[in-house]
Amino acid sequence: MLKGKKIILGITGSIAAYKSAMLVRLLVKQGAEVKVIMTSSAKDFVTPLSLSTLSKSEVLTDLSDNDTWANHVMLGRWADIMLIAPLSCNSLAKMANGLCDNLLMAVYLSAICPVVVAPAMDEDMWHHASTKDNIKKIISFNNAVIPVEKGELASGLVGDGRMAEPESIVNWLQHFFSKKSDLKDKKILITAGPTYEAIDPVRFIGNHSSGKMGVAIAEEMKKRGASVTLVLGPSNILVPEGIELIRVKSAAEMYEACISRFENIDIAVMSAAVADYTAANIATEKIKKNDGNFSIELTKTKDILKTLGEKKKTNQFLVGFALETNNEKEFALKKLQTKNADIIVLNSLNDAGAGFGHDTNKITIFDKQGNEYKFDTKPKTEVAKDIVNTIIQLLHA
Ligand code: CTP
C-alpha cells in the first residue's frame, strides 16, 4: 500500500526517537521512499548513521551545511506526506506558532503535502493546557494527529503520552493512502454557490449562498483521487488548484454547463442554490423608478437536478440538496423522489450553525432505501467528509 509513496520523516528530541529506526525500517519494507530530517536534539537519542543506513538516504538536519543550502521548499514539494514522529512538546509549540529556527520547521512551513504528527511526551506535559491548545491549533491548520498511547513513560510513570507504536503509525499511513484513492478515476460534477438572474444591466435577483459547502465537497473529492469539475455561481470563494472550474452567473448558464457534461460523469452533486424563477424580460437599459409600485414578471428556470435525474443511467450517482425551513423531512423525501436523486442532503435553517454563510453545517442524509443518516453540527470541511464517506459507502453497498 505504501509502495512508491514519498515520505518525509521528521524526528524531534524525545526519548521515543529510538523507535524511529524501526519506523523507517517498516516504511522502507512497505516500499516507501523515506527522507529523514532530524532536529539537532533528536541526535541525542538516535544516530543519523542508523537512520541514513535504514532509509538509504542522507539524513538532513541543518538549513545550510558546508556552504550548501538545503532546499526546504523542494523537500516539501517532493513528499506525498510529511510525518513528524516523535513530535516533542517543544517542536509542537513551534508548529503552533510558526517558528522557523531549524530545517524541520522550514520544511513543515513550506510543505504543500498533508502533514501528520505522532506526539510523544510525559503525561503531565501532554495534559498541560498549553499543549492542549497547541494541539488544537495545529489541527486547525489542517494537520492530522495520531493519538498518543497510554503506557510506561520515560519518567517511570504510567499514563498518557507515549508515541503510537511504529506499527500503528504505518497502519495510519496505509489507511490514509487507501482513503486517498477511494474515488480514483471517478469523474465528478458539482454545482455550488448562488445564481444571479439579471433584471436590467445593474440589478439581479440572487440569494445568500456562499458556495462554501460545494467547494468543500469538491476539495474532499479531489483529495480522494477524483477528477472534479465545479460549476460555480457568482462567489468570491477561493477554489483550490486541481479542480476544473466553470464560472457561471445565471440558472440557465448553470443548466447548460451541467447538461453538456453529465454524460461522462460518475457522480453529480448539486449543491448550488439555483434560482427557481428568472426575469421574463431583461431590460436593456437601467430601469428608472417612477411614483407607483413596480412588479417584474418571472418565469420558471429549468430544474438541473430534476433533468439529470431523468437522464441518469444506472451507473451514475446523483446527490441533491434540500434547504428547508419547515416540514424538513417531508420536503427532503419528496425531492429525493421527484428528482430521482440517490441521496438528498438536508439542512434546516432552524438548526443553529446550518445553512448559508456559516462555516459550519448540520445535515441529515436520506437515501432511496429509506435510511436516514444524522450528523452533528461541524465545520463544512468535516461535513464534506461525511457526505463523501456516505456516497462511497452507498456506491459499495
Ligand atoms: N436545483 C436545481 N435546479 C433548480 C433548482 C434546484 O438543480 N432550478 C437543485 C438544488 O441544487 C438542490 C435541489 O435541487 O440540489 C433542491 O433545491 P431547493 O432549492 O431546496 O428546492 P427546489 O426544488 O427549488 O424547491 P423549493 O424551492 O420549492 O423548496
JSON list of N, CA, C and O in Angstrom, two decimals, residues 146-180:
[
{"chain": "A", "resi": 146, "resn": "ILE", "atom": "N", "xyz": [-1.83, 11.66, 15.19]},
{"chain": "A", "resi": 146, "resn": "ILE", "atom": "CA", "xyz": [-2.01, 10.24, 15.55]},
{"chain": "A", "resi": 146, "resn": "ILE", "atom": "C", "xyz": [-2.04, 10.20, 17.08]},
{"chain": "A", "resi": 146, "resn": "ILE", "atom": "O", "xyz": [-1.08, 10.65, 17.73]},
{"chain": "A", "resi": 147, "resn": "PRO", "atom": "N", "xyz": [-3.14, 9.72, 17.68]},
{"chain": "A", "resi": 147, "resn": "PRO", "atom": "CA", "xyz": [-3.28, 9.82, 19.14]},
{"chain": "A", "resi": 147, "resn": "PRO", "atom": "C", "xyz": [-2.12, 9.17, 19.89]},
{"chain": "A", "resi": 147, "resn": "PRO", "atom": "O", "xyz": [-1.57, 8.16, 19.44]},
{"chain": "A", "resi": 148, "resn": "VAL", "atom": "N", "xyz": [-1.79, 9.77, 21.04]},
{"chain": "A", "resi": 148, "resn": "VAL", "atom": "CA", "xyz": [-0.76, 9.16, 21.90]},
{"chain": "A", "resi": 148, "resn": "VAL", "atom": "C", "xyz": [-1.36, 7.90, 22.54]},
{"chain": "A", "resi": 148, "resn": "VAL", "atom": "O", "xyz": [-2.58, 7.75, 22.58]},
{"chain": "A", "resi": 149, "resn": "GLU", "atom": "N", "xyz": [-0.48, 7.04, 23.03]},
{"chain": "A", "resi": 149, "resn": "GLU", "atom": "CA", "xyz": [-0.97, 5.83, 23.70]},
{"chain": "A", "resi": 149, "resn": "GLU", "atom": "C", "xyz": [-0.69, 5.92, 25.19]},
{"chain": "A", "resi": 149, "resn": "GLU", "atom": "O", "xyz": [0.11, 6.74, 25.63]},
{"chain": "A", "resi": 150, "resn": "LYS", "atom": "N", "xyz": [-1.36, 5.07, 25.95]},
{"chain": "A", "resi": 150, "resn": "LYS", "atom": "CA", "xyz": [-1.17, 5.00, 27.40]},
{"chain": "A", "resi": 150, "resn": "LYS", "atom": "C", "xyz": [-0.14, 3.92, 27.68]},
{"chain": "A", "resi": 150, "resn": "LYS", "atom": "O", "xyz": [-0.13, 2.90, 26.99]},
{"chain": "A", "resi": 151, "resn": "GLY", "atom": "N", "xyz": [0.72, 4.16, 28.65]},
{"chain": "A", "resi": 151, "resn": "GLY", "atom": "CA", "xyz": [1.68, 3.11, 28.98]},
{"chain": "A", "resi": 151, "resn": "GLY", "atom": "C", "xyz": [2.81, 3.65, 29.82]},
{"chain": "A", "resi": 151, "resn": "GLY", "atom": "O", "xyz": [2.73, 4.76, 30.37]},
{"chain": "A", "resi": 152, "resn": "GLU", "atom": "N", "xyz": [3.89, 2.89, 29.87]},
{"chain": "A", "resi": 152, "resn": "GLU", "atom": "CA", "xyz": [5.04, 3.29, 30.67]},
{"chain": "A", "resi": 152, "resn": "GLU", "atom": "C", "xyz": [5.77, 4.43, 29.97]},
{"chain": "A", "resi": 152, "resn": "GLU", "atom": "O", "xyz": [6.01, 4.37, 28.77]},
{"chain": "A", "resi": 153, "resn": "LEU", "atom": "N", "xyz": [6.10, 5.48, 30.75]},
{"chain": "A", "resi": 153, "resn": "LEU", "atom": "CA", "xyz": [6.73, 6.66, 30.16]},
{"chain": "A", "resi": 153, "resn": "LEU", "atom": "C", "xyz": [8.19, 6.76, 30.62]},
{"chain": "A", "resi": 153, "resn": "LEU", "atom": "O", "xyz": [8.60, 6.07, 31.57]},
{"chain": "A", "resi": 154, "resn": "ALA", "atom": "N", "xyz": [8.95, 7.64, 29.95]},
{"chain": "A", "resi": 154, "resn": "ALA", "atom": "CA", "xyz": [10.38, 7.77, 30.26]},
{"chain": "A", "resi": 154, "resn": "ALA", "atom": "C", "xyz": [10.61, 8.11, 31.73]},
{"chain": "A", "resi": 154, "resn": "ALA", "atom": "O", "xyz": [11.59, 7.70, 32.34]},
{"chain": "A", "resi": 155, "resn": "SER", "atom": "N", "xyz": [9.66, 8.86, 32.33]},
{"chain": "A", "resi": 155, "resn": "SER", "atom": "CA", "xyz": [9.79, 9.26, 33.74]},
{"chain": "A", "resi": 155, "resn": "SER", "atom": "C", "xyz": [9.63, 8.09, 34.68]},
{"chain": "A", "resi": 155, "resn": "SER", "atom": "O", "xyz": [9.89, 8.20, 35.87]},
{"chain": "A", "resi": 156, "resn": "GLY", "atom": "N", "xyz": [9.13, 6.97, 34.17]},
{"chain": "A", "resi": 156, "resn": "GLY", "atom": "CA", "xyz": [8.85, 5.82, 35.03]},
{"chain": "A", "resi": 156, "resn": "GLY", "atom": "C", "xyz": [7.38, 5.78, 35.41]},
{"chain": "A", "resi": 156, "resn": "GLY", "atom": "O", "xyz": [6.88, 4.77, 35.90]},
{"chain": "A", "resi": 157, "resn": "LEU", "atom": "N", "xyz": [6.68, 6.90, 35.16]},
{"chain": "A", "resi": 157, "resn": "LEU", "atom": "CA", "xyz": [5.24, 6.92, 35.45]},
{"chain": "A", "resi": 157, "resn": "LEU", "atom": "C", "xyz": [4.49, 6.16, 34.37]},
{"chain": "A", "resi": 157, "resn": "LEU", "atom": "O", "xyz": [5.01, 5.95, 33.27]},
{"chain": "A", "resi": 158, "resn": "VAL", "atom": "N", "xyz": [3.25, 5.80, 34.69]},
{"chain": "A", "resi": 158, "resn": "VAL", "atom": "CA", "xyz": [2.43, 5.14, 33.68]},
{"chain": "A", "resi": 158, "resn": "VAL", "atom": "C", "xyz": [1.27, 6.08, 33.38]},
{"chain": "A", "resi": 158, "resn": "VAL", "atom": "O", "xyz": [0.62, 6.58, 34.28]},
{"chain": "A", "resi": 159, "resn": "GLY", "atom": "N", "xyz": [1.06, 6.37, 32.11]},
{"chain": "A", "resi": 159, "resn": "GLY", "atom": "CA", "xyz": [-0.04, 7.28, 31.76]},
{"chain": "A", "resi": 159, "resn": "GLY", "atom": "C", "xyz": [-0.08, 7.59, 30.29]},
{"chain": "A", "resi": 159, "resn": "GLY", "atom": "O", "xyz": [0.54, 6.88, 29.48]},
{"chain": "A", "resi": 160, "resn": "ASP", "atom": "N", "xyz": [-0.78, 8.69, 29.92]},
{"chain": "A", "resi": 160, "resn": "ASP", "atom": "CA", "xyz": [-0.90, 9.09, 28.51]},
{"chain": "A", "resi": 160, "resn": "ASP", "atom": "C", "xyz": [0.37, 9.80, 28.07]},
{"chain": "A", "resi": 160, "resn": "ASP", "atom": "O", "xyz": [0.98, 10.50, 28.86]},
{"chain": "A", "resi": 161, "resn": "GLY", "atom": "N", "xyz": [0.70, 9.69, 26.81]},
{"chain": "A", "resi": 161, "resn": "GLY", "atom": "CA", "xyz": [1.81, 10.47, 26.27]},
{"chain": "A", "resi": 161, "resn": "GLY", "atom": "C", "xyz": [2.79, 9.67, 25.44]},
{"chain": "A", "resi": 161, "resn": "GLY", "atom": "O", "xyz": [3.64, 10.24, 24.77]},
{"chain": "A", "resi": 162, "resn": "ARG", "atom": "N", "xyz": [2.67, 8.34, 25.50]},
{"chain": "A", "resi": 162, "resn": "ARG", "atom": "CA", "xyz": [3.59, 7.51, 24.69]},
{"chain": "A", "resi": 162, "resn": "ARG", "atom": "C", "xyz": [3.31, 7.71, 23.21]},
{"chain": "A", "resi": 162, "resn": "ARG", "atom": "O", "xyz": [2.15, 7.78, 22.79]},
{"chain": "A", "resi": 163, "resn": "MET", "atom": "N", "xyz": [4.36, 7.77, 22.42]},
{"chain": "A", "resi": 163, "resn": "MET", "atom": "CA", "xyz": [4.16, 7.85, 20.98]},
{"chain": "A", "resi": 163, "resn": "MET", "atom": "C", "xyz": [3.50, 6.55, 20.50]},
{"chain": "A", "resi": 163, "resn": "MET", "atom": "O", "xyz": [3.81, 5.47, 21.03]},
{"chain": "A", "resi": 164, "resn": "ALA", "atom": "N", "xyz": [2.59, 6.67, 19.55]},
{"chain": "A", "resi": 164, "resn": "ALA", "atom": "CA", "xyz": [1.97, 5.48, 18.97]},
{"chain": "A", "resi": 164, "resn": "ALA", "atom": "C", "xyz": [3.08, 4.54, 18.48]},
{"chain": "A", "resi": 164, "resn": "ALA", "atom": "O", "xyz": [4.14, 4.99, 18.05]},
{"chain": "A", "resi": 165, "resn": "GLU", "atom": "N", "xyz": [2.85, 3.25, 18.57]},
{"chain": "A", "resi": 165, "resn": "GLU", "atom": "CA", "xyz": [3.86, 2.27, 18.14]},
{"chain": "A", "resi": 165, "resn": "GLU", "atom": "C", "xyz": [4.09, 2.40, 16.63]},
{"chain": "A", "resi": 165, "resn": "GLU", "atom": "O", "xyz": [3.17, 2.74, 15.89]},
{"chain": "A", "resi": 166, "resn": "PRO", "atom": "N", "xyz": [5.32, 2.13, 16.15]},
{"chain": "A", "resi": 166, "resn": "PRO", "atom": "CA", "xyz": [5.60, 2.23, 14.71]},
{"chain": "A", "resi": 166, "resn": "PRO", "atom": "C", "xyz": [4.57, 1.49, 13.85]},
{"chain": "A", "resi": 166, "resn": "PRO", "atom": "O", "xyz": [4.15, 1.98, 12.81]},
{"chain": "A", "resi": 167, "resn": "GLU", "atom": "N", "xyz": [4.12, 0.31, 14.32]},
{"chain": "A", "resi": 167, "resn": "GLU", "atom": "CA", "xyz": [3.13, -0.46, 13.52]},
{"chain": "A", "resi": 167, "resn": "GLU", "atom": "C", "xyz": [1.83, 0.33, 13.38]},
{"chain": "A", "resi": 167, "resn": "GLU", "atom": "O", "xyz": [1.22, 0.35, 12.31]},
{"chain": "A", "resi": 168, "resn": "SER", "atom": "N", "xyz": [1.40, 1.00, 14.48]},
{"chain": "A", "resi": 168, "resn": "SER", "atom": "CA", "xyz": [0.16, 1.78, 14.41]},
{"chain": "A", "resi": 168, "resn": "SER", "atom": "C", "xyz": [0.33, 2.96, 13.46]},
{"chain": "A", "resi": 168, "resn": "SER", "atom": "O", "xyz": [-0.59, 3.34, 12.75]},
{"chain": "A", "resi": 169, "resn": "ILE", "atom": "N", "xyz": [1.54, 3.56, 13.47]},
{"chain": "A", "resi": 169, "resn": "ILE", "atom": "CA", "xyz": [1.78, 4.71, 12.59]},
{"chain": "A", "resi": 169, "resn": "ILE", "atom": "C", "xyz": [1.72, 4.25, 11.13]},
{"chain": "A", "resi": 169, "resn": "ILE", "atom": "O", "xyz": [1.11, 4.90, 10.27]},
{"chain": "A", "resi": 170, "resn": "VAL", "atom": "N", "xyz": [2.32, 3.08, 10.85]},
{"chain": "A", "resi": 170, "resn": "VAL", "atom": "CA", "xyz": [2.29, 2.55, 9.47]},
{"chain": "A", "resi": 170, "resn": "VAL", "atom": "C", "xyz": [0.84, 2.25, 9.08]},
{"chain": "A", "resi": 170, "resn": "VAL", "atom": "O", "xyz": [0.42, 2.57, 7.96]},
{"chain": "A", "resi": 171, "resn": "ASN", "atom": "N", "xyz": [0.06, 1.68, 10.01]},
{"chain": "A", "resi": 171, "resn": "ASN", "atom": "CA", "xyz": [-1.37, 1.41, 9.71]},
{"chain": "A", "resi": 171, "resn": "ASN", "atom": "C", "xyz": [-2.10, 2.69, 9.38]},
{"chain": "A", "resi": 171, "resn": "ASN", "atom": "O", "xyz": [-2.92, 2.74, 8.47]},
{"chain": "A", "resi": 172, "resn": "TRP", "atom": "N", "xyz": [-1.80, 3.73, 10.17]},
{"chain": "A", "resi": 172, "resn": "TRP", "atom": "CA", "xyz": [-2.45, 5.04, 9.93]},
{"chain": "A", "resi": 172, "resn": "TRP", "atom": "C", "xyz": [-2.15, 5.52, 8.51]},
{"chain": "A", "resi": 172, "resn": "TRP", "atom": "O", "xyz": [-3.04, 5.96, 7.79]},
{"chain": "A", "resi": 173, "resn": "LEU", "atom": "N", "xyz": [-0.87, 5.40, 8.10]},
{"chain": "A", "resi": 173, "resn": "LEU", "atom": "CA", "xyz": [-0.47, 5.87, 6.77]},
{"chain": "A", "resi": 173, "resn": "LEU", "atom": "C", "xyz": [-1.14, 5.03, 5.67]},
{"chain": "A", "resi": 173, "resn": "LEU", "atom": "O", "xyz": [-1.60, 5.56, 4.66]},
{"chain": "A", "resi": 174, "resn": "GLN", "atom": "N", "xyz": [-1.22, 3.71, 5.91]},
{"chain": "A", "resi": 174, "resn": "GLN", "atom": "CA", "xyz": [-1.86, 2.84, 4.91]},
{"chain": "A", "resi": 174, "resn": "GLN", "atom": "C", "xyz": [-3.32, 3.24, 4.72]},
{"chain": "A", "resi": 174, "resn": "GLN", "atom": "O", "xyz": [-3.82, 3.34, 3.61]},
{"chain": "A", "resi": 175, "resn": "HIS", "atom": "N", "xyz": [-3.99, 3.47, 5.86]},
{"chain": "A", "resi": 175, "resn": "HIS", "atom": "CA", "xyz": [-5.40, 3.87, 5.81]},
{"chain": "A", "resi": 175, "resn": "HIS", "atom": "C", "xyz": [-5.53, 5.21, 5.08]},
{"chain": "A", "resi": 175, "resn": "HIS", "atom": "O", "xyz": [-6.41, 5.39, 4.24]},
{"chain": "A", "resi": 176, "resn": "PHE", "atom": "N", "xyz": [-4.61, 6.13, 5.38]},
{"chain": "A", "resi": 176, "resn": "PHE", "atom": "CA", "xyz": [-4.64, 7.46, 4.77]},
{"chain": "A", "resi": 176, "resn": "PHE", "atom": "C", "xyz": [-4.54, 7.34, 3.24]},
{"chain": "A", "resi": 176, "resn": "PHE", "atom": "O", "xyz": [-5.32, 7.94, 2.51]},
{"chain": "A", "resi": 177, "resn": "PHE", "atom": "N", "xyz": [-3.59, 6.53, 2.78]},
{"chain": "A", "resi": 177, "resn": "PHE", "atom": "CA", "xyz": [-3.40, 6.44, 1.33]},
{"chain": "A", "resi": 177, "resn": "PHE", "atom": "C", "xyz": [-4.52, 5.64, 0.66]},
{"chain": "A", "resi": 177, "resn": "PHE", "atom": "O", "xyz": [-4.86, 5.91, -0.49]},
{"chain": "A", "resi": 178, "resn": "SER", "atom": "N", "xyz": [-5.11, 4.67, 1.38]},
{"chain": "A", "resi": 178, "resn": "SER", "atom": "CA", "xyz": [-6.20, 3.92, 0.74]},
{"chain": "A", "resi": 178, "resn": "SER", "atom": "C", "xyz": [-7.43, 4.82, 0.63]},
{"chain": "A", "resi": 178, "resn": "SER", "atom": "O", "xyz": [-8.14, 4.82, -0.38]},
{"chain": "A", "resi": 179, "resn": "LYS", "atom": "N", "xyz": [-7.66, 5.66, 1.65]},
{"chain": "A", "resi": 179, "resn": "LYS", "atom": "CA", "xyz": [-8.78, 6.60, 1.61]},
{"chain": "A", "resi": 179, "resn": "LYS", "atom": "C", "xyz": [-8.57, 7.61, 0.49]},
{"chain": "A", "resi": 179, "resn": "LYS", "atom": "O", "xyz": [-9.50, 8.04, -0.19]},
{"chain": "A", "resi": 180, "resn": "LYS", "atom": "N", "xyz": [-7.29, 7.97, 0.31]},
{"chain": "A", "resi": 180, "resn": "LYS", "atom": "CA", "xyz": [-6.95, 8.98, -0.68]},
{"chain": "A", "resi": 180, "resn": "LYS", "atom": "C", "xyz": [-7.33, 8.56, -2.09]},
{"chain": "A", "resi": 180, "resn": "LYS", "atom": "O", "xyz": [-7.55, 9.38, -2.96]}
]
